[in-house]
Amino acid sequence: MRSEVGKINIKVSILSTSSFIICLISGIPLAFHYQSQNPLLSVLNIEVNIAFGGFFRNLHYLSAQLTLLFMTLHLFDSIYKGLFKLKRLLSWGVLVLTYPLLLFITFTGYLLRADEMGDFAGTIAENMFLEIPFIGAYLQALLLAKSQVGLTKVYLWHLILSFLVTLGLFIWHIKPKVIFRWENLFYFLWIIPIGVFWKFPLIPFEGEKARGPWFFIGAQQLLKFLSPSLVFFLLLLPVLLLLSYAFLPKYAKILSFFLITYIIIYSMFSIWFFFD
Amino acid sequence: MVRRQFLKNFGLFIFGVFSYFLLRPLFYVTEPPKKRIFISEEEFSKLGNIYLEDEFILVKIGHETLAFSRRCPHLGCKLNFDPESGLIVCPCHQSKFTISGRFISGPAKKDLKQLTVLKTERGIQVEI
């Protein structure tokens, strides 16, 4: 079995871990000053009053995007090299499910900014949950409940899930001996100067056209034509495809074809959004 | 072996009961109470034909006063007024409505949700 598969790209693996760790650490000073009952003002307080608060917020935002990006590359890399053949069903499943979990954590982070954009995204997500038959209302109450209790639950999930994902990844997936070496110092350091210069301001108001987070722009365009529950299913589709790699390793090429087609169509919808 | 099997089943049972007690409150949220917003006669006469509050839209057509929820009936975005076309527009998925709340185009497919306006001598009251 070993001979059939390639070797994972270690650079991408270390990059995704290092940006994840930077994201975790930069989140700590923010968490001390964030108040979910008073979200927008506390974010402004972090930006304006707290020493290096703006810097940490930028770094947190940037490293979260980078984590998502490198995690995607890492996932594609492992599929391309056929590494799912080495994993058991359960461990592959858990690893794949980490990805939507990470997306959810990033999304809750996007809501926690509590500016106009975050508010819209939260309301849309909430109403999309409500459109799911049978379990929708329960999911909405469990995961967001933004219209009832504000950002309290969103903030709690942001903290709890990042803690659980970190715990799980460091126990079963990431090898600290490989990551924490002085040779890898610059894998961590390169993010910091970008965080100094690249600002991610709060967006107050965009008039008649509002834009969601970049990974959901395609979904936003799809929602103009399709029903919300169908769009929700379409967003879950890649997870099902990724899970089925472990069940049907013989059909990996067909699955990859579907996955690539999905990504192309989704990106085309994302691009369409800007010309619509 | 029998005792171990029993302990396993018993453990799973206890685990199940505790997960129920743990999960039940997680799914429960308290609904916020209904809001009543009062606008005094003096303030009301100063307002233009269309007035956007945080949660509702107030429209004056002749002597009639209409109030709509500012949430889009599609997915709940905050609606805006476009003075150029004179329409109420949703910024998220571009649904369009007339100022009397009727649906024109876009994915919403429904008219705006009308709120009750209570007129008194001292002003008006909108219930959300």
CSV table of C-alpha atoms in Angstrom, one decimal:
chain,number,residue,atom,x,y,z
A,1,MET,CA,0.0,0.0,0.0
A,2,ARG,CA,2.8,2.4,0.9
A,3,SER,CA,4.4,2.1,-2.5
A,4,GLU,CA,1.2,3.3,-4.3
A,5,VAL,CA,1.0,6.6,-2.5
A,6,GLY,CA,3.3,9.7,-2.7
A,7,LYS,CA,4.8,11.7,0.1
A,8,ILE,CA,2.9,14.6,1.6
A,9,ASN,CA,4.2,18.1,0.9
A,10,ILE,CA,5.8,18.9,4.2
A,11,LYS,CA,6.1,22.7,3.5
A,12,VAL,CA,2.3,23.1,3.0
A,13,SER,CA,1.7,21.0,6.2
A,14,ILE,CA,4.0,23.1,8.3
A,15,LEU,CA,2.6,26.3,6.8
A,16,SER,CA,-1.0,25.4,7.6
A,17,THR,CA,0.1,24.4,11.2
A,18,SER,CA,2.1,27.5,11.7
A,19,SER,CA,-0.6,29.9,10.6
A,20,PHE,CA,-3.1,28.0,12.7
A,21,ILE,CA,-0.8,28.4,15.8
A,22,ILE,CA,-0.3,32.1,15.0
A,23,CYS,CA,-4.1,32.5,14.7
A,24,LEU,CA,-4.6,30.8,18.1
A,25,ILE,CA,-2.1,32.9,19.9
A,26,SER,CA,-3.2,36.2,18.4
A,27,GLY,CA,-6.7,35.3,19.4
A,28,ILE,CA,-5.9,35.2,23.1
A,29,PRO,CA,-5.4,39.0,23.6
A,30,LEU,CA,-8.5,39.7,21.6
A,31,ALA,CA,-10.6,37.3,23.7
A,32,PHE,CA,-9.6,39.2,26.9
A,33,HIS,CA,-11.1,42.4,25.6
A,34,TYR,CA,-14.0,41.1,23.5
A,35,GLN,CA,-17.5,41.4,24.9
A,36,SER,CA,-20.2,39.5,23.1
A,37,GLN,CA,-23.0,41.6,24.7
A,38,ASN,CA,-21.4,44.7,23.3
A,39,PRO,CA,-19.7,43.5,20.2
A,40,LEU,CA,-19.1,46.4,17.9
A,41,LEU,CA,-18.0,48.8,20.6
A,42,SER,CA,-15.6,46.3,22.0
A,43,VAL,CA,-14.0,45.6,18.6
A,44,LEU,CA,-13.6,49.4,18.2
A,45,ASN,CA,-12.1,49.5,21.7
A,46,ILE,CA,-9.6,46.8,20.7
A,47,GLU,CA,-8.7,48.7,17.6
A,48,VAL,CA,-8.3,52.1,19.2
A,49,ASN,CA,-7.6,51.8,23.0
A,50,ILE,CA,-5.8,48.5,23.6
A,51,ALA,CA,-2.1,48.4,23.1
A,52,PHE,CA,-1.3,46.6,19.9
A,53,GLY,CA,-5.0,45.6,19.7
A,54,GLY,CA,-5.3,46.6,16.0
A,55,PHE,CA,-2.2,44.7,15.2
A,56,PHE,CA,-3.4,41.5,16.9
A,57,ARG,CA,-6.8,41.8,15.2
A,58,ASN,CA,-5.2,42.1,11.8
A,59,LEU,CA,-2.9,39.2,12.6
A,60,HIS,CA,-5.8,37.1,13.8
A,61,TYR,CA,-7.8,37.9,10.7
A,62,LEU,CA,-4.9,37.3,8.3
A,63,SER,CA,-3.7,34.1,9.9
A,64,ALA,CA,-7.2,32.6,9.9
A,65,GLN,CA,-7.5,33.2,6.1
A,66,LEU,CA,-4.0,31.7,5.6
A,67,THR,CA,-4.9,28.7,7.7
A,68,LEU,CA,-8.0,28.1,5.6
A,69,LEU,CA,-6.0,28.5,2.4
A,70,PHE,CA,-3.1,26.2,3.4
A,71,MET,CA,-5.5,23.7,4.9
A,72,THR,CA,-7.3,23.5,1.5
A,73,LEU,CA,-4.0,23.1,-0.2
A,74,HIS,CA,-2.9,20.4,2.3
A,75,LEU,CA,-6.2,18.6,1.7
A,76,PHE,CA,-5.9,18.7,-2.1
A,77,ASP,CA,-2.3,17.6,-1.8
A,78,SER,CA,-3.2,14.5,0.3
A,79,ILE,CA,-5.9,13.6,-2.2
A,80,TYR,CA,-3.6,14.1,-5.1
A,81,LYS,CA,-0.9,11.9,-3.6
A,82,GLY,CA,-3.5,9.2,-2.7
A,83,LEU,CA,-2.9,9.4,1.1
A,84,PHE,CA,-6.5,8.6,1.9
A,85,LYS,CA,-5.6,5.0,1.0
A,86,LEU,CA,-3.4,4.8,4.1
A,87,LYS,CA,-6.1,6.1,6.5
A,88,ARG,CA,-8.9,4.1,8.1
A,89,LEU,CA,-12.4,5.1,7.4
A,90,LEU,CA,-12.9,6.8,10.8
A,91,SER,CA,-9.6,8.8,10.8
A,92,TRP,CA,-10.1,10.0,7.2
A,93,GLY,CA,-13.7,10.9,8.1
A,94,VAL,CA,-12.7,12.9,11.2
A,95,LEU,CA,-9.9,14.7,9.3
A,96,VAL,CA,-12.3,15.7,6.5
A,97,LEU,CA,-14.9,16.9,9.0
A,98,THR,CA,-12.3,19.1,10.6
A,99,TYR,CA,-12.4,21.2,7.4
A,100,PRO,CA,-16.1,22.3,7.6
A,101,LEU,CA,-15.6,22.7,11.4
A,102,LEU,CA,-12.7,25.1,10.6
A,103,LEU,CA,-14.9,26.9,8.1
A,104,PHE,CA,-17.5,27.3,10.7
A,105,ILE,CA,-15.0,28.7,13.2
A,106,THR,CA,-13.8,31.2,10.6
A,107,PHE,CA,-17.4,32.1,9.8
A,108,THR,CA,-18.2,32.7,13.5
A,109,GLY,CA,-15.1,34.9,13.6
A,110,TYR,CA,-16.5,36.8,10.7
A,111,LEU,CA,-19.7,37.4,12.6
A,112,LEU,CA,-17.9,38.5,15.7
A,113,ARG,CA,-16.7,41.6,14.0
A,114,ALA,CA,-20.3,42.8,14.4
A,115,ASP,CA,-20.1,45.3,11.6
A,116,GLU,CA,-22.8,45.6,8.9
A,117,MET,CA,-21.2,42.8,6.8
A,118,GLY,CA,-20.9,40.4,9.8
A,119,ASP,CA,-24.5,41.2,10.8
A,120,PHE,CA,-25.8,40.4,7.3
A,121,ALA,CA,-23.8,37.2,7.0
A,122,GLY,CA,-25.1,36.0,10.4
A,123,THR,CA,-28.8,36.7,9.5
A,124,ILE,CA,-28.5,34.9,6.2
A,125,ALA,CA,-26.9,31.9,7.8
A,126,GLU,CA,-29.5,31.9,10.4
A,127,ASN,CA,-32.4,32.0,8.0
A,128,MET,CA,-30.7,29.3,5.8
A,129,PHE,CA,-30.6,27.0,8.8
A,130,LEU,CA,-34.3,27.7,9.4
A,131,GLU,CA,-35.1,26.7,5.8
A,132,ILE,CA,-33.8,23.1,6.4
A,133,PRO,CA,-36.7,20.8,7.0
A,134,PHE,CA,-37.2,19.1,10.4
A,135,ILE,CA,-33.9,19.9,12.1
A,136,GLY,CA,-33.4,23.5,10.9
A,137,ALA,CA,-34.9,25.2,13.9
A,138,TYR,CA,-32.9,23.1,16.3
A,139,LEU,CA,-29.6,23.8,14.4
A,140,GLN,CA,-30.3,27.5,14.4
A,141,ALA,CA,-31.0,27.5,18.1
A,142,LEU,CA,-27.9,25.4,18.8
A,143,LEU,CA,-25.4,27.1,16.6
A,144,LEU,CA,-26.3,30.7,16.1
A,145,ALA,CA,-29.4,32.0,17.8
A,146,LYS,CA,-28.3,35.5,16.7
A,147,SER,CA,-31.8,37.0,16.5
A,148,GLN,CA,-32.6,35.7,20.0
A,149,VAL,CA,-29.5,36.1,22.1
A,150,GLY,CA,-27.1,38.2,19.9
A,151,LEU,CA,-23.6,37.0,19.5
A,152,THR,CA,-23.3,35.1,22.8
A,153,LYS,CA,-23.6,31.6,21.3
A,154,VAL,CA,-21.6,32.5,18.2
A,155,TYR,CA,-18.7,33.7,20.5
A,156,LEU,CA,-19.0,30.6,22.7
A,157,TRP,CA,-18.8,28.3,19.7
A,158,HIS,CA,-15.9,30.3,18.3
A,159,LEU,CA,-13.9,29.6,21.5
A,160,ILE,CA,-15.1,26.1,22.3
A,161,LEU,CA,-14.7,24.7,18.8
A,162,SER,CA,-11.2,26.2,18.3
A,163,PHE,CA,-10.2,24.7,21.6
A,164,LEU,CA,-11.6,21.2,20.6
A,165,VAL,CA,-10.1,21.3,17.1
A,166,THR,CA,-6.7,22.3,18.5
A,167,LEU,CA,-6.9,19.5,21.0
A,168,GLY,CA,-7.9,16.9,18.4
A,169,LEU,CA,-5.4,18.0,15.9
A,170,PHE,CA,-2.5,18.0,18.3
A,171,ILE,CA,-3.4,14.6,19.8
A,172,TRP,CA,-4.0,12.7,16.6
A,173,HIS,CA,-2.7,14.6,13.6
A,174,ILE,CA,0.0,17.2,14.1
A,175,LYS,CA,3.4,16.0,15.3
A,176,PRO,CA,4.8,18.7,17.5
A,177,LYS,CA,8.3,17.2,17.1
A,178,VAL,CA,8.2,18.0,13.4
A,179,ILE,CA,6.7,21.5,13.8
A,180,PHE,CA,8.5,23.0,16.8
A,181,ARG,CA,12.0,23.1,15.5
A,182,TRP,CA,14.3,26.1,15.1
A,183,GLU,CA,14.6,25.3,11.4
A,184,ASN,CA,10.9,26.1,11.0
A,185,LEU,CA,11.2,29.5,12.6
A,186,PHE,CA,10.5,31.5,9.4
A,187,TYR,CA,7.4,29.5,8.7
A,188,PHE,CA,6.0,31.3,11.7
A,189,LEU,CA,7.7,34.7,11.3
A,190,TRP,CA,6.7,35.6,7.8
A,191,ILE,CA,3.1,36.1,8.7
A,192,ILE,CA,3.8,38.8,11.3
A,193,PRO,CA,5.1,41.6,8.9
A,194,ILE,CA,2.1,41.1,6.6
A,195,GLY,CA,-0.1,41.5,9.6
A,196,VAL,CA,1.6,44.8,10.3
A,197,PHE,CA,1.0,46.3,6.9
A,198,TRP,CA,-2.2,44.7,5.6
A,199,LYS,CA,-5.2,46.2,7.3
A,200,PHE,CA,-8.6,44.5,7.6
A,201,PRO,CA,-10.9,47.4,8.5
A,202,LEU,CA,-14.5,47.1,9.7
A,203,ILE,CA,-17.0,47.6,6.8
A,204,PRO,CA,-19.8,49.9,7.9
A,205,PHE,CA,-22.1,50.0,5.0
A,206,GLU,CA,-22.0,49.3,1.3
A,207,GLY,CA,-25.3,50.7,0.1
A,208,GLU,CA,-27.2,48.5,-2.2
A,209,LYS,CA,-24.7,45.7,-2.6
A,210,ALA,CA,-23.2,43.8,0.3
A,211,ARG,CA,-20.5,41.2,0.0
A,212,GLY,CA,-20.1,38.2,2.2
A,213,PRO,CA,-16.8,36.5,3.3
A,214,TRP,CA,-14.8,35.4,0.2
A,215,PHE,CA,-15.4,31.7,0.6
A,216,PHE,CA,-19.2,32.3,0.6
A,217,ILE,CA,-19.5,34.7,-2.3
A,218,GLY,CA,-20.4,31.9,-4.7
A,219,ALA,CA,-23.1,30.8,-2.3
A,220,GLN,CA,-24.4,34.4,-2.2
A,221,GLN,CA,-24.7,34.5,-6.0
A,222,LEU,CA,-26.4,31.0,-6.0
A,223,LEU,CA,-28.9,32.3,-3.5
A,224,LYS,CA,-30.2,34.7,-6.0
A,225,PHE,CA,-31.5,31.9,-8.1
A,226,LEU,CA,-31.9,28.8,-6.0
A,227,SER,CA,-33.9,28.0,-2.9
A,228,PRO,CA,-31.9,28.4,0.4
A,229,SER,CA,-32.2,24.7,1.4
A,230,LEU,CA,-30.8,23.6,-2.0
A,231,VAL,CA,-27.9,26.0,-1.6
A,232,PHE,CA,-27.3,24.6,1.9
A,233,PHE,CA,-27.2,21.1,0.4
A,234,LEU,CA,-24.8,22.2,-2.4
A,235,LEU,CA,-22.5,23.7,0.3
A,236,LEU,CA,-22.4,20.3,2.0
A,237,LEU,CA,-21.8,18.4,-1.2
A,238,PRO,CA,-18.0,18.7,-1.2
A,239,VAL,CA,-17.9,17.3,2.3
A,240,LEU,CA,-19.8,14.2,1.1
A,241,LEU,CA,-17.5,13.9,-1.9
A,242,LEU,CA,-14.4,14.1,0.4
A,243,LEU,CA,-15.8,11.5,2.8
A,244,SER,CA,-16.5,9.1,0.0
A,245,TYR,CA,-12.8,9.0,-1.0
A,246,ALA,CA,-12.2,6.6,1.9
A,247,PHE,CA,-15.3,4.5,1.1
A,248,LEU,CA,-14.6,4.2,-2.6
A,249,PRO,CA,-10.8,4.5,-3.1
A,250,LYS,CA,-11.1,2.7,-6.5
A,251,TYR,CA,-13.3,5.5,-7.9
A,252,ALA,CA,-10.9,8.3,-6.7
A,253,LYS,CA,-10.5,9.7,-10.2
A,254,ILE,CA,-14.2,10.1,-10.8
A,255,LEU,CA,-14.6,11.7,-7.3
A,256,SER,CA,-11.7,14.1,-8.1
A,257,PHE,CA,-13.4,14.9,-11.4
A,258,PHE,CA,-16.6,15.8,-9.6
A,259,LEU,CA,-14.7,17.8,-7.0
A,260,ILE,CA,-12.8,19.8,-9.6
A,261,THR,CA,-16.0,20.5,-11.6
A,262,TYR,CA,-17.7,21.6,-8.4
A,263,ILE,CA,-14.8,24.0,-7.6
A,264,ILE,CA,-14.8,25.4,-11.1
A,265,ILE,CA,-18.6,26.0,-11.1
A,266,TYR,CA,-18.5,27.6,-7.6
A,267,SER,CA,-15.6,29.9,-8.5
A,268,MET,CA,-17.4,30.9,-11.7
A,269,PHE,CA,-20.4,31.9,-9.6
A,270,SER,CA,-18.1,33.8,-7.3
A,271,ILE,CA,-16.6,35.8,-10.2
A,272,TRP,CA,-20.1,36.4,-11.6
A,273,PHE,CA,-21.1,38.1,-8.4
A,274,PHE,CA,-18.7,41.0,-9.1
A,275,PHE,CA,-20.1,41.5,-12.6
A,276,ASP,CA,-23.8,41.2,-11.7
B,1,MET,CA,-17.5,-11.5,30.7
B,2,VAL,CA,-21.1,-11.1,31.6
B,3,ARG,CA,-20.2,-8.5,34.2
B,4,ARG,CA,-18.0,-6.5,31.7
B,5,GLN,CA,-20.8,-6.6,29.2
B,6,PHE,CA,-23.3,-5.3,31.8
B,7,LEU,CA,-20.9,-2.5,32.8
B,8,LYS,CA,-20.5,-1.5,29.2
B,9,ASN,CA,-24.2,-1.4,28.6
B,10,PHE,CA,-24.8,0.4,31.8
B,11,GLY,CA,-22.0,2.9,31.0
B,12,LEU,CA,-23.5,3.6,27.6
B,13,PHE,CA,-26.9,4.1,29.2
B,14,ILE,CA,-25.6,6.6,31.7
B,15,PHE,CA,-23.7,8.3,28.9
B,16,GLY,CA,-26.8,8.6,26.9
B,17,VAL,CA,-28.9,10.0,29.8
B,18,PHE,CA,-26.2,12.6,30.6
B,19,SER,CA,-25.8,13.6,27.0
B,20,TYR,CA,-29.6,14.3,26.9
B,21,PHE,CA,-29.3,16.4,30.0
B,22,LEU,CA,-26.3,18.2,28.5
B,23,LEU,CA,-27.7,18.8,25.0
B,24,ARG,CA,-31.3,19.7,26.0
B,25,PRO,CA,-30.4,23.2,27.3
B,26,LEU,CA,-28.0,23.8,24.4
B,27,PHE,CA,-30.9,23.6,21.9
B,28,TYR,CA,-33.1,26.0,24.0
B,29,VAL,CA,-33.1,29.7,23.5
B,30,THR,CA,-35.2,32.4,25.1
B,31,GLU,CA,-37.3,34.4,22.7
B,32,PRO,CA,-36.8,38.2,23.2
B,33,PRO,CA,-40.0,40.1,24.1
B,34,LYS,CA,-41.9,42.1,21.5
B,35,LYS,CA,-40.8,45.7,21.1
B,36,ARG,CA,-43.0,48.8,20.9
B,37,ILE,CA,-41.5,51.9,19.5
B,38,PHE,CA,-43.2,55.3,20.1
B,39,ILE,CA,-42.7,58.3,17.8
B,40,SER,CA,-44.2,61.5,19.1
B,41,GLU,CA,-46.5,63.7,16.9
B,42,GLU,CA,-43.9,66.4,16.7
B,43,GLU,CA,-41.1,64.1,15.6
B,44,PHE,CA,-43.5,62.3,13.2
B,45,SER,CA,-44.4,65.5,11.4
B,46,LYS,CA,-40.7,66.3,10.8
B,47,LEU,CA,-40.1,62.9,9.0
B,48,GLY,CA,-40.0,62.7,5.2
B,49,ASN,CA,-42.1,60.4,3.1
B,50,ILE,CA,-39.9,57.4,3.9
B,51,TYR,CA,-38.1,56.9,7.1
B,52,LEU,CA,-35.7,54.0,7.9
B,53,GLU,CA,-35.4,53.0,11.5
B,54,ASP,CA,-33.1,50.3,12.8
B,55,GLU,CA,-35.8,47.6,12.6
B,56,PHE,CA,-38.6,49.1,10.6
B,57,ILE,CA,-39.5,51.3,7.6
B,58,LEU,CA,-42.1,54.0,7.9
B,59,VAL,CA,-43.8,55.1,4.7
B,60,LYS,CA,-46.3,58.0,4.4
B,61,ILE,CA,-48.6,57.8,1.4
B,62,GLY,CA,-51.1,60.6,1.5
B,63,HIS,CA,-52.8,60.4,4.9
B,64,GLU,CA,-51.9,56.8,5.3
B,65,THR,CA,-48.9,55.6,7.3
B,66,LEU,CA,-47.5,52.1,6.7
B,67,ALA,CA,-44.8,50.3,8.7
B,68,PHE,CA,-42.8,47.4,7.4
B,69,SER,CA,-40.3,45.2,9.0
B,70,ARG,CA,-36.8,46.1,7.7
B,71,ARG,CA,-35.9,42.4,7.4
B,72,CYS,CA,-36.0,41.1,3.8
B,73,PRO,CA,-38.5,38.3,3.6
B,74,HIS,CA,-35.9,36.2,1.7
B,75,LEU,CA,-33.1,35.7,4.2
B,76,GLY,CA,-33.5,38.6,6.6
B,77,CYS,CA,-31.0,41.2,5.4
B,78,LYS,CA,-31.5,44.8,6.3
B,79,LEU,CA,-33.4,46.6,3.5
B,80,ASN,CA,-32.4,50.0,2.1
B,81,PHE,CA,-34.1,52.7,0.2
B,82,ASP,CA,-32.7,53.6,-3.2
B,83,PRO,CA,-33.7,57.2,-3.9
B,84,GLU,CA,-32.8,57.0,-7.7
B,85,SER,CA,-35.3,54.3,-8.5
B,86,GLY,CA,-37.6,55.0,-5.6
B,87,LEU,CA,-37.6,51.4,-4.6
B,88,ILE,CA,-36.7,49.5,-1.4
B,89,VAL,CA,-33.7,47.3,-2.2
B,90,CYS,CA,-32.1,44.3,-0.4
B,91,PRO,CA,-28.3,44.7,-0.4
B,92,CYS,CA,-27.6,41.0,-0.2
B,93,HIS,CA,-29.5,39.4,-3.1
B,94,GLN,CA,-31.0,42.4,-4.8
B,95,SER,CA,-34.7,41.8,-4.2
B,96,LYS,CA,-36.7,44.9,-5.0
B,97,PHE,CA,-39.9,46.2,-3.4
B,98,THR,CA,-42.1,49.2,-4.0
B,99,ILE,CA,-42.6,51.7,-1.2
B,100,SER,CA,-46.0,50.2,-0.5
B,101,GLY,CA,-44.2,47.0,0.3
B,102,ARG,CA,-45.1,45.0,-2.9
B,103,PHE,CA,-42.5,42.6,-4.3
B,104,ILE,CA,-41.1,43.4,-7.7
B,105,SER,CA,-38.1,41.3,-8.6
B,106,GLY,CA,-35.4,39.2,-7.0
B,107,PRO,CA,-35.4,35.9,-5.0
B,108,ALA,CA,-37.6,37.1,-2.1
B,109,LYS,CA,-41.0,36.3,-3.9
B,110,LYS,CA,-43.0,37.7,-1.0
B,111,ASP,CA,-44.3,41.1,-0.1
B,112,LEU,CA,-42.7,42.9,2.9
B,113,LYS,CA,-44.0,42.0,6.3
B,114,GLN,CA,-46.4,44.7,7.5
B,115,LEU,CA,-46.3,45.9,11.1
B,116,THR,CA,-49.2,47.3,13.0
B,117,VAL,CA,-49.2,51.1,13.4
B,118,LEU,CA,-51.2,52.4,16.3
B,119,LYS,CA,-52.2,56.1,16.0
B,120,THR,CA,-52.9,58.1,19.1
B,121,GLU,CA,-53.2,61.8,19.7
B,122,ARG,CA,-49.7,62.1,21.1
B,123,GLY,CA,-48.0,60.2,18.3
B,124,ILE,CA,-47.7,56.8,16.7
B,125,GLN,CA,-46.6,53.4,18.0
B,126,VAL,CA,-45.1,50.6,16.0
B,127,GLU,CA,-45.0,47.1,17.3
B,128,ILE,CA,-42.2,44.8,16.2
